[in-house]
PDB file of C-alpha atoms in Angstrom:
ATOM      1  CA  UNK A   1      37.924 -16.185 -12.440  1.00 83.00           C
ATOM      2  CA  UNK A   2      37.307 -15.558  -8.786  1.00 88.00           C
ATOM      3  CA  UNK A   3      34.204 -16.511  -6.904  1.00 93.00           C
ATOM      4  CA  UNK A   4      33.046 -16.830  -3.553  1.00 96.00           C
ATOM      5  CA  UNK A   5      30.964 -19.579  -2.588  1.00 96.00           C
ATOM      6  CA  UNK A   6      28.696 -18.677   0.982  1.00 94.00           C
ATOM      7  CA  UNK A   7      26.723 -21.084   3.327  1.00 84.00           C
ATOM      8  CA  UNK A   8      22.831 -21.734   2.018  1.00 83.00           C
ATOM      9  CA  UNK A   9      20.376 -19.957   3.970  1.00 82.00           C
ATOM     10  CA  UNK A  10      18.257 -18.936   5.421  1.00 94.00           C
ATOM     11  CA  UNK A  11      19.570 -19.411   8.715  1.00 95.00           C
ATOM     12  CA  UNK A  12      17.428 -19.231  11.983  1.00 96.00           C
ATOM     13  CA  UNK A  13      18.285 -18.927  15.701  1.00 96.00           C
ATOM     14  CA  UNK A  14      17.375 -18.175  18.996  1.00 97.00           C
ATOM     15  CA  UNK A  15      18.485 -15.294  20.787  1.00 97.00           C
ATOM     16  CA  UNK A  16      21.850 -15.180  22.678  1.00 96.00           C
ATOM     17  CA  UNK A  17      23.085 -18.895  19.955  1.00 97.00           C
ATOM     18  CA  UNK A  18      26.371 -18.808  18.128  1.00 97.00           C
ATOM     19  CA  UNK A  19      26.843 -17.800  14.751  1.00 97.00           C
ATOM     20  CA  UNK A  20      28.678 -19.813  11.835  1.00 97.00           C
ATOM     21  CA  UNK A  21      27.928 -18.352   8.655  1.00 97.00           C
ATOM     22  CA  UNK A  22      30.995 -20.238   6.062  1.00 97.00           C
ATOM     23  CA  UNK A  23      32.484 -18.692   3.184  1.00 97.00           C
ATOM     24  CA  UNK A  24      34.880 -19.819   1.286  1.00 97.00           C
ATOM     25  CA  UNK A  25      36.725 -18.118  -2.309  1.00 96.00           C
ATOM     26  CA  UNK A  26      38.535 -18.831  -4.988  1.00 94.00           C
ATOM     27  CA  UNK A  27      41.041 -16.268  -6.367  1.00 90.00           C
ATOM     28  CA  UNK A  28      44.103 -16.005  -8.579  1.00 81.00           C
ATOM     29  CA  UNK A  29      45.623 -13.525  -7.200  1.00 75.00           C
ATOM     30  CA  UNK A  30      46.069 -12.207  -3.194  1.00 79.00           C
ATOM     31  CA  UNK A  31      42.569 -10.853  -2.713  1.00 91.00           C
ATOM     32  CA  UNK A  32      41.121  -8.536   0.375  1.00 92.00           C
ATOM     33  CA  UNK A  33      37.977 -10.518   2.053  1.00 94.00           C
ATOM     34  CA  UNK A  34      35.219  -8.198   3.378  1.00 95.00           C
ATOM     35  CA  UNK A  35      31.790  -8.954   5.226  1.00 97.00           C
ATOM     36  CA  UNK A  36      28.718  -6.756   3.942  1.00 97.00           C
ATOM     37  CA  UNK A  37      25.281  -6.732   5.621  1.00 97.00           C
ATOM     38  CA  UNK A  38      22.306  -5.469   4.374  1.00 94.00           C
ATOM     39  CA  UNK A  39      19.567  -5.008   6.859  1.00 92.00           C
ATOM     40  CA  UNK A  40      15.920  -4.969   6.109  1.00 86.00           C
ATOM     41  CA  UNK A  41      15.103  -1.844   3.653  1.00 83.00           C
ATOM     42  CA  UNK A  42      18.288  -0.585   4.412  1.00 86.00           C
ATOM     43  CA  UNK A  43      21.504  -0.549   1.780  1.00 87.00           C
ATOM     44  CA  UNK A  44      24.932  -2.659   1.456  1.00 93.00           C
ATOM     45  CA  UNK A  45      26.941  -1.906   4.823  1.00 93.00           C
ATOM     46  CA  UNK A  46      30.574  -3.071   5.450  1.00 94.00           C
ATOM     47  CA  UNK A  47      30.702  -4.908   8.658  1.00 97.00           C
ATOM     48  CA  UNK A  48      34.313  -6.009   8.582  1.00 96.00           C
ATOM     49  CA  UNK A  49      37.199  -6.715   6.295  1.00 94.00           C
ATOM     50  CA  UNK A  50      40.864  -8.502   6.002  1.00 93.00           C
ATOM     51  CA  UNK A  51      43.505  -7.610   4.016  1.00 90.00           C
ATOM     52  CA  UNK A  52      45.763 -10.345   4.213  1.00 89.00           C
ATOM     53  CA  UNK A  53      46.340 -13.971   5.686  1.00 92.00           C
ATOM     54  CA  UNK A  54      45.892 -14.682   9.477  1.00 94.00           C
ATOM     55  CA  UNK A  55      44.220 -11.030   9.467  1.00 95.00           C
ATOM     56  CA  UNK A  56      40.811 -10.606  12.008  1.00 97.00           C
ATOM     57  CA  UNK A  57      38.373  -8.427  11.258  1.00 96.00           C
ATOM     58  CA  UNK A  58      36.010  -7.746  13.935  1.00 97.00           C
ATOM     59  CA  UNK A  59      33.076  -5.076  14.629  1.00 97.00           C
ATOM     60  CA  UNK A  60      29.862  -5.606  16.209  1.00 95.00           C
ATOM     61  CA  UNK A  61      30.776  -8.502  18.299  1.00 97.00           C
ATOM     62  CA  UNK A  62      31.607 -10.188  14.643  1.00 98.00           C
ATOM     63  CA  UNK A  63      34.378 -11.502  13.767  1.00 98.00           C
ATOM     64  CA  UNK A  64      36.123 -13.468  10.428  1.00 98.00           C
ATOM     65  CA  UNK A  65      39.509 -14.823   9.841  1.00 98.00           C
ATOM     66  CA  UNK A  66      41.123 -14.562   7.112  1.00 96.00           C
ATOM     67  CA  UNK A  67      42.414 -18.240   6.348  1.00 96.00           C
ATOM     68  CA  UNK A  68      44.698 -18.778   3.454  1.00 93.00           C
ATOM     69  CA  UNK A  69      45.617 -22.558   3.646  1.00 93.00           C
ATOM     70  CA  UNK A  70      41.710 -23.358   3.668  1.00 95.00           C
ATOM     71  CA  UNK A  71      40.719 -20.234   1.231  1.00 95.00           C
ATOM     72  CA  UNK A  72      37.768 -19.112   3.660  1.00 96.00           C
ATOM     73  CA  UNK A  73      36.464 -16.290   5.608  1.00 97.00           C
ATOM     74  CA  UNK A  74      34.049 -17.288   8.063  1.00 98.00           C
ATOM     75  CA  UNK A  75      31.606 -15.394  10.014  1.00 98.00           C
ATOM     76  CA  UNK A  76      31.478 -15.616  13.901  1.00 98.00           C
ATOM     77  CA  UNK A  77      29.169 -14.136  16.300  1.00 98.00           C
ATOM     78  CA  UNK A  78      29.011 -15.524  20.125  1.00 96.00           C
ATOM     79  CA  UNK A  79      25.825 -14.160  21.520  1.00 95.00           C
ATOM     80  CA  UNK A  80      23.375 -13.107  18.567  1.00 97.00           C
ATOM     81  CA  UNK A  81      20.467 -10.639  19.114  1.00 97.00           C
ATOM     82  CA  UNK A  82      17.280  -9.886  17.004  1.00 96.00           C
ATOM     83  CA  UNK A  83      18.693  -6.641  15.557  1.00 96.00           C
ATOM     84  CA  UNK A  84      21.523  -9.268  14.183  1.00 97.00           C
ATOM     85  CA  UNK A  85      18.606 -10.313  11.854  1.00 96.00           C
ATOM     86  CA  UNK A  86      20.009  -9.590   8.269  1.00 96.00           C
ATOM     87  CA  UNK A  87      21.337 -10.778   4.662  1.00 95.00           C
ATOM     88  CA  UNK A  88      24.980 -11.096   4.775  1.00 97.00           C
ATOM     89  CA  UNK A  89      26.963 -11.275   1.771  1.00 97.00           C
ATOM     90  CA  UNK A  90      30.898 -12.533   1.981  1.00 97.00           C
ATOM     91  CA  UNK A  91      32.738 -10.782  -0.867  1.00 96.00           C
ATOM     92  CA  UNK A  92      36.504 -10.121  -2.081  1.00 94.00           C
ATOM     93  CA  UNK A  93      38.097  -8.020  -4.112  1.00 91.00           C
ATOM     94  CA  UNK A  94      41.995  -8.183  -5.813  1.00 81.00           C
ATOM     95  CA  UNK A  95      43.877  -5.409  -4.235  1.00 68.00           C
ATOM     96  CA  UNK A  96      46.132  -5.124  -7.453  1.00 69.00           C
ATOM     97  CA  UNK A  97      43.190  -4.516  -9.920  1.00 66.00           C
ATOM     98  CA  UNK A  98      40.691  -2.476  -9.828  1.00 69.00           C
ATOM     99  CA  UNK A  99      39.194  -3.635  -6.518  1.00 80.00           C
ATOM    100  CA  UNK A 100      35.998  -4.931  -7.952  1.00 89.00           C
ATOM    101  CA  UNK A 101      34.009  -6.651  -5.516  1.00 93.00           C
ATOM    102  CA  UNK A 102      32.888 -10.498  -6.475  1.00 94.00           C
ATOM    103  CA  UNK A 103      30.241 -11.227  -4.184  1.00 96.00           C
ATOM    104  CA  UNK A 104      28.702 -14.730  -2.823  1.00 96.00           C
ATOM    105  CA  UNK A 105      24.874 -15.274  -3.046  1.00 95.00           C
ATOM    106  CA  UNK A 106      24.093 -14.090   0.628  1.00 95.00           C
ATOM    107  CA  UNK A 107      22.741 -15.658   3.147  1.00 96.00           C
ATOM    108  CA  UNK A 108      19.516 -14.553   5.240  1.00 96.00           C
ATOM    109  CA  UNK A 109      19.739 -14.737   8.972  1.00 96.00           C
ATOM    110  CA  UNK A 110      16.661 -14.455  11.302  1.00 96.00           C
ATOM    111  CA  UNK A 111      16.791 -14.816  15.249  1.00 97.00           C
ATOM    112  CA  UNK A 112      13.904 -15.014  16.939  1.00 96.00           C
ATOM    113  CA  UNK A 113      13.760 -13.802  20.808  1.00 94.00           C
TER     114      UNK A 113
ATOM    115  CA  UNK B   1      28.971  13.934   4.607  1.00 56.00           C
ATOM    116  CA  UNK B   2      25.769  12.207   3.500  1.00 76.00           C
ATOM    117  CA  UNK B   3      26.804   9.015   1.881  1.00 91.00           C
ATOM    118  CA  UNK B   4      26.323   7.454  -1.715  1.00 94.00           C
ATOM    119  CA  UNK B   5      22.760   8.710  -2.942  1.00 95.00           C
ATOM    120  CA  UNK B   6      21.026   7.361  -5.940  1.00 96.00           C
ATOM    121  CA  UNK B   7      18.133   8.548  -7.936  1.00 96.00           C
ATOM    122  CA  UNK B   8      15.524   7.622  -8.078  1.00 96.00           C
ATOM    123  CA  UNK B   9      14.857   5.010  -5.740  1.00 95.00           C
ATOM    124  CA  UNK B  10      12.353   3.074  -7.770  1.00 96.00           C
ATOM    125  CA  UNK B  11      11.599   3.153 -11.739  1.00 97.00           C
ATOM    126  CA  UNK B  12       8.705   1.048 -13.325  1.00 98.00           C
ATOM    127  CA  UNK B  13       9.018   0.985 -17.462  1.00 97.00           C
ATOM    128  CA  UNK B  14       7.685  -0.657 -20.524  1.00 97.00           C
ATOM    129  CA  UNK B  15       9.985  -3.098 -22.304  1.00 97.00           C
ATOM    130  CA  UNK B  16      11.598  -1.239 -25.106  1.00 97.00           C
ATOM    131  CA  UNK B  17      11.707   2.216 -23.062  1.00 98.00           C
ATOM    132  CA  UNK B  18      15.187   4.102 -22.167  1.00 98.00           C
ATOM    133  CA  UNK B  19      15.856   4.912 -18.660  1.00 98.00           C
ATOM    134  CA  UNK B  20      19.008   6.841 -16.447  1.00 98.00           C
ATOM    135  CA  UNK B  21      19.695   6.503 -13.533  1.00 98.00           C
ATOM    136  CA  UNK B  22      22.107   8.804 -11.782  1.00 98.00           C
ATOM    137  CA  UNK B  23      24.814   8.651  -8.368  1.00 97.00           C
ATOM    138  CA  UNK B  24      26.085  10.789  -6.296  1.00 97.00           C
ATOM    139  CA  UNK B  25      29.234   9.778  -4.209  1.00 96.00           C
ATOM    140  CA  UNK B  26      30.617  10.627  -1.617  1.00 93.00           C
ATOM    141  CA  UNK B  27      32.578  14.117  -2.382  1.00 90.00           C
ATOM    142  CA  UNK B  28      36.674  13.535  -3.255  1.00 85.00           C
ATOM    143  CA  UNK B  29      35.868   9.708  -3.877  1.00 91.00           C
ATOM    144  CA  UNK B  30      38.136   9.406  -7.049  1.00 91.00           C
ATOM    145  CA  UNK B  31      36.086   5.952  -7.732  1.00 93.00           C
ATOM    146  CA  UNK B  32      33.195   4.780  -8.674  1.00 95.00           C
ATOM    147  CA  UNK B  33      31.458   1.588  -9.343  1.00 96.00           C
ATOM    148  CA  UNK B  34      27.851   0.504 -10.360  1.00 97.00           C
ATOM    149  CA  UNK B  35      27.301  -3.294  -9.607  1.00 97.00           C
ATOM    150  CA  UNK B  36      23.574  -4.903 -10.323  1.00 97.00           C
ATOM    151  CA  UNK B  37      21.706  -7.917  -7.887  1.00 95.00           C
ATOM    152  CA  UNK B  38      18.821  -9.803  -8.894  1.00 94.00           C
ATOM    153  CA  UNK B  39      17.062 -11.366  -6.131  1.00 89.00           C
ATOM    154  CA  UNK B  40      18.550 -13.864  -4.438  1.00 87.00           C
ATOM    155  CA  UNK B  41      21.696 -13.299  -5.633  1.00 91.00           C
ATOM    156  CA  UNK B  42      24.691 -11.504  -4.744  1.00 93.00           C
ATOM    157  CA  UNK B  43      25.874  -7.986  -6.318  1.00 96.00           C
ATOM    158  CA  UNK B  44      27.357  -8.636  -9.686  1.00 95.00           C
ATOM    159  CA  UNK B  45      29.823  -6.296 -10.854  1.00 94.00           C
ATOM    160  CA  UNK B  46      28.951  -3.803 -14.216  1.00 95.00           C
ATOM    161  CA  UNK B  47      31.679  -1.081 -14.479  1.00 95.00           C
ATOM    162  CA  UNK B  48      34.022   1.390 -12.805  1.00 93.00           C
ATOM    163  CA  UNK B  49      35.270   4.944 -13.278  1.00 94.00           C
ATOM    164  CA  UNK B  50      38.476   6.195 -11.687  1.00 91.00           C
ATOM    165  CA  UNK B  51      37.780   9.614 -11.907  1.00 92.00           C
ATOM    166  CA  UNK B  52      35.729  10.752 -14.953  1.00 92.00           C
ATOM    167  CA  UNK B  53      38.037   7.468 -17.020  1.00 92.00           C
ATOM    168  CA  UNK B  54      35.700   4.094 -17.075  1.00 92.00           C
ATOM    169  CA  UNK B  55      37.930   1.644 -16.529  1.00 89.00           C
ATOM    170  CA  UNK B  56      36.888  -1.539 -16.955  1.00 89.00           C
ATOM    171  CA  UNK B  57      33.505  -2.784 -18.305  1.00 91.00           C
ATOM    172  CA  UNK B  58      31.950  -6.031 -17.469  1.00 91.00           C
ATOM    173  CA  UNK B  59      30.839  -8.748 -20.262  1.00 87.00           C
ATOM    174  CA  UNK B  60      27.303  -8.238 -18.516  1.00 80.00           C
ATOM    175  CA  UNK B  61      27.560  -4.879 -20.125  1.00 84.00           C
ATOM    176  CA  UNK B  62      25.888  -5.307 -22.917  1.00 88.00           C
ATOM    177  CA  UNK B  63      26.000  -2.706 -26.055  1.00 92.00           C
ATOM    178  CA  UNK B  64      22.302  -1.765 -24.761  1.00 95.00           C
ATOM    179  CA  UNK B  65      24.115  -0.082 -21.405  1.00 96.00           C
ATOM    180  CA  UNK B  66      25.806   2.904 -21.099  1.00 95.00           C
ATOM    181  CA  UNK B  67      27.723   4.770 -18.212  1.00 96.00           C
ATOM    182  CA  UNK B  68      29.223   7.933 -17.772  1.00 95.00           C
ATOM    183  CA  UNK B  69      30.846  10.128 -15.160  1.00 96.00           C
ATOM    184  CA  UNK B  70      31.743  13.371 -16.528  1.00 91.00           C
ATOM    185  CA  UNK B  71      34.028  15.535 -14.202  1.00 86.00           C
ATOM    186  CA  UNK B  72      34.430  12.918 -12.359  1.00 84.00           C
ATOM    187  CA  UNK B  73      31.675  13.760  -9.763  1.00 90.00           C
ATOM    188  CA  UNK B  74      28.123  11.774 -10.212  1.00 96.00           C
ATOM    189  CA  UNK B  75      27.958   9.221 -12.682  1.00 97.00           C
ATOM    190  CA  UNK B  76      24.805   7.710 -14.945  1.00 97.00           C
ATOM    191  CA  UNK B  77      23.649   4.650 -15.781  1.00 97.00           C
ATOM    192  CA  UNK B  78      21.926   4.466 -19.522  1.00 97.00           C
ATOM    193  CA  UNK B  79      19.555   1.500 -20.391  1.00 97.00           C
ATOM    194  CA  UNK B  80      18.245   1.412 -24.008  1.00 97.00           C
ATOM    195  CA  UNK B  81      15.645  -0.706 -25.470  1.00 97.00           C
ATOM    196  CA  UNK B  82      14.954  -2.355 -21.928  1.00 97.00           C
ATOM    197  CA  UNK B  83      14.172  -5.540 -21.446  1.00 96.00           C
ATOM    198  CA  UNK B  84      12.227  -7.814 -18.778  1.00 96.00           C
ATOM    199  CA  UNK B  85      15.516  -9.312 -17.995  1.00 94.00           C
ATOM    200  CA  UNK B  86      17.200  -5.786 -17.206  1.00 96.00           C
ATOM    201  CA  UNK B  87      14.765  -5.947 -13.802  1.00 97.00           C
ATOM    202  CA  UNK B  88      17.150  -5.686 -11.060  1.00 97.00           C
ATOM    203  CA  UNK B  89      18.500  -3.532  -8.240  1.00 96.00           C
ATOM    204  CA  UNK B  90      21.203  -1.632  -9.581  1.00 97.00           C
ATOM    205  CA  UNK B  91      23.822  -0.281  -7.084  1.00 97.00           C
ATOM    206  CA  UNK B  92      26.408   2.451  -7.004  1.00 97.00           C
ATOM    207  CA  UNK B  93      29.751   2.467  -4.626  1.00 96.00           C
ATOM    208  CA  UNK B  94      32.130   4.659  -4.292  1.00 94.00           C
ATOM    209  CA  UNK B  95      35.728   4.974  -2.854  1.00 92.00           C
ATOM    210  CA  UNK B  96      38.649   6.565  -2.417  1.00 88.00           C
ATOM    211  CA  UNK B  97      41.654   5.178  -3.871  1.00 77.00           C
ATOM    212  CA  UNK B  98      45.383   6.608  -2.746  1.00 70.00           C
ATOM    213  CA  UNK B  99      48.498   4.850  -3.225  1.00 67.00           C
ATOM    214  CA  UNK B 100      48.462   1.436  -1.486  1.00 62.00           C
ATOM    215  CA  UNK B 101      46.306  -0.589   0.962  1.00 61.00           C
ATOM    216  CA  UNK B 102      42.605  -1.487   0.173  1.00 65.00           C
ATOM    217  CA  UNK B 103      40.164   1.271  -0.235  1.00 77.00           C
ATOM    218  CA  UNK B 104      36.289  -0.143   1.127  1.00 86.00           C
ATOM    219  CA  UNK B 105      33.453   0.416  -1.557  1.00 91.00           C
ATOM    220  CA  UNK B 106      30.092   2.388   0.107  1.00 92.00           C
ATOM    221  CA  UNK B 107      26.755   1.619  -1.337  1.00 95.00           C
ATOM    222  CA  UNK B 108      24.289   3.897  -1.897  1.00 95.00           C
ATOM    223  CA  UNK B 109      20.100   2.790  -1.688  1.00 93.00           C
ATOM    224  CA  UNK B 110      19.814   1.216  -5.071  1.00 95.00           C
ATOM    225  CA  UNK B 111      17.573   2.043  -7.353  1.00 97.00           C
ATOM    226  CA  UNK B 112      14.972  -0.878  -8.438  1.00 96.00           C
ATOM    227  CA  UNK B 113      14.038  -1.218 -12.048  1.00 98.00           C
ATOM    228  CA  UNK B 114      10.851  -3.025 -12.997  1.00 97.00           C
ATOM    229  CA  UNK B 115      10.658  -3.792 -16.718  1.00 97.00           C
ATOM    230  CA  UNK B 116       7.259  -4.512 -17.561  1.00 96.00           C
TER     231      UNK B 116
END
């Protein structure tokens, strides 16, 4: 069946470092990739999606790729800041069924200033 | 527009109790989805309504779980005879779903289940 497999955390960094969070998937089929973040007390947030190969999804100063030759969707951020501090969960979905999300494990971020 | 809301937020119950929980989408979201997460772990998917149909069930579903969305508006979540091992966040989402392209699921709060 399809999984996602995301980067171990928790990750820390300083303020203002650059961001690599991996995720790579395994589907059967020609699945959407979405980011979701869930900050502290807060609930599951979309923070950016890709339909299709080659497609960038970007918000926030974040931004994946969807790569089909490599099967991955990784997370970039160039300058992060303290509010950035988060779980992030990499998660797809089959676009021809009933769009159930299959999520990865999530990994914890924490920048310090 | 106020978003996915669940109810209630937190539940504390003795194994072997029933409990509902219920969700509210977002209004003229023909879907609906409720997905549990242990800590640590990602959401895992439980079940889905298109309208007031279910859909699809997962084999984490056991016979002890129940769901329903009648009218096709809010939809509830059944446990019977719970267990320690039902202690979880469980999560609604909901979506709207027209013709092609990929809808995006919103989450409501969660509601948190403690099993004692």
């Amino acid at each position: 069946g399809d999984s996602v497999t995301q980067m171990e955390g928790p990750v820390t960094l300083s303020e203002e470092a650059f961001l690599t969070i991996n995720c790579t998937y395994t589907a059967t089929g020609y699945p959407s990739l979405f980011w979701y973040v869930q900050y502290p007390g807060e609930g599951l947030q979309l923070l950016l999606k890709a339909t299709k190969a080659d497609d960038k999804g970007s918000n926030k100063g974040f931004e994946a790729t969807y790569r089909k030759e490599t099967t991955s969707f990784h997370l970039e951020k160039g300058s992060v800041q303290v509010s950035d501090s988060a779980v992030y969960f990499c998660a797809l979905s089959d676009k021809f069924g009933n769009e159930k999300l299959t999520f990865g494990t999530g990994t914890r971020l924490t920048i310090i200033p | 527009d106020t978003g996915v809301s669940q109810d209630p937020r937190h539940k504390i119950t003795k194994r072997g109790q029933n409990v509902t929980f219920r969700c509210d989408p977002i209004s003229e979201h023909n879907r609906l989805y409720w997905y549990r997460q242990t800590l640590g772990q990602g959401p895992e998917f439980l079940t889905y309504f298109q309208n007031e149909a279910q859909l699809e069930k997962s084999r984490l579903l056991s016979d002890r779980f129940s769901a329903e969305r009648p009218k096709g508006s809010f939809s509830t979540l059944e446990i019977q005879r719970t267990e320690q091992g039902d202690s979880a966040m469980y999560l609604c989402a909901s979506s709207f779903r027209a013709g092609g392209g990929t809808d995006t699921q919103y989450f409501g709060p969660g509601t948190r289940l403690t099993v004692l």
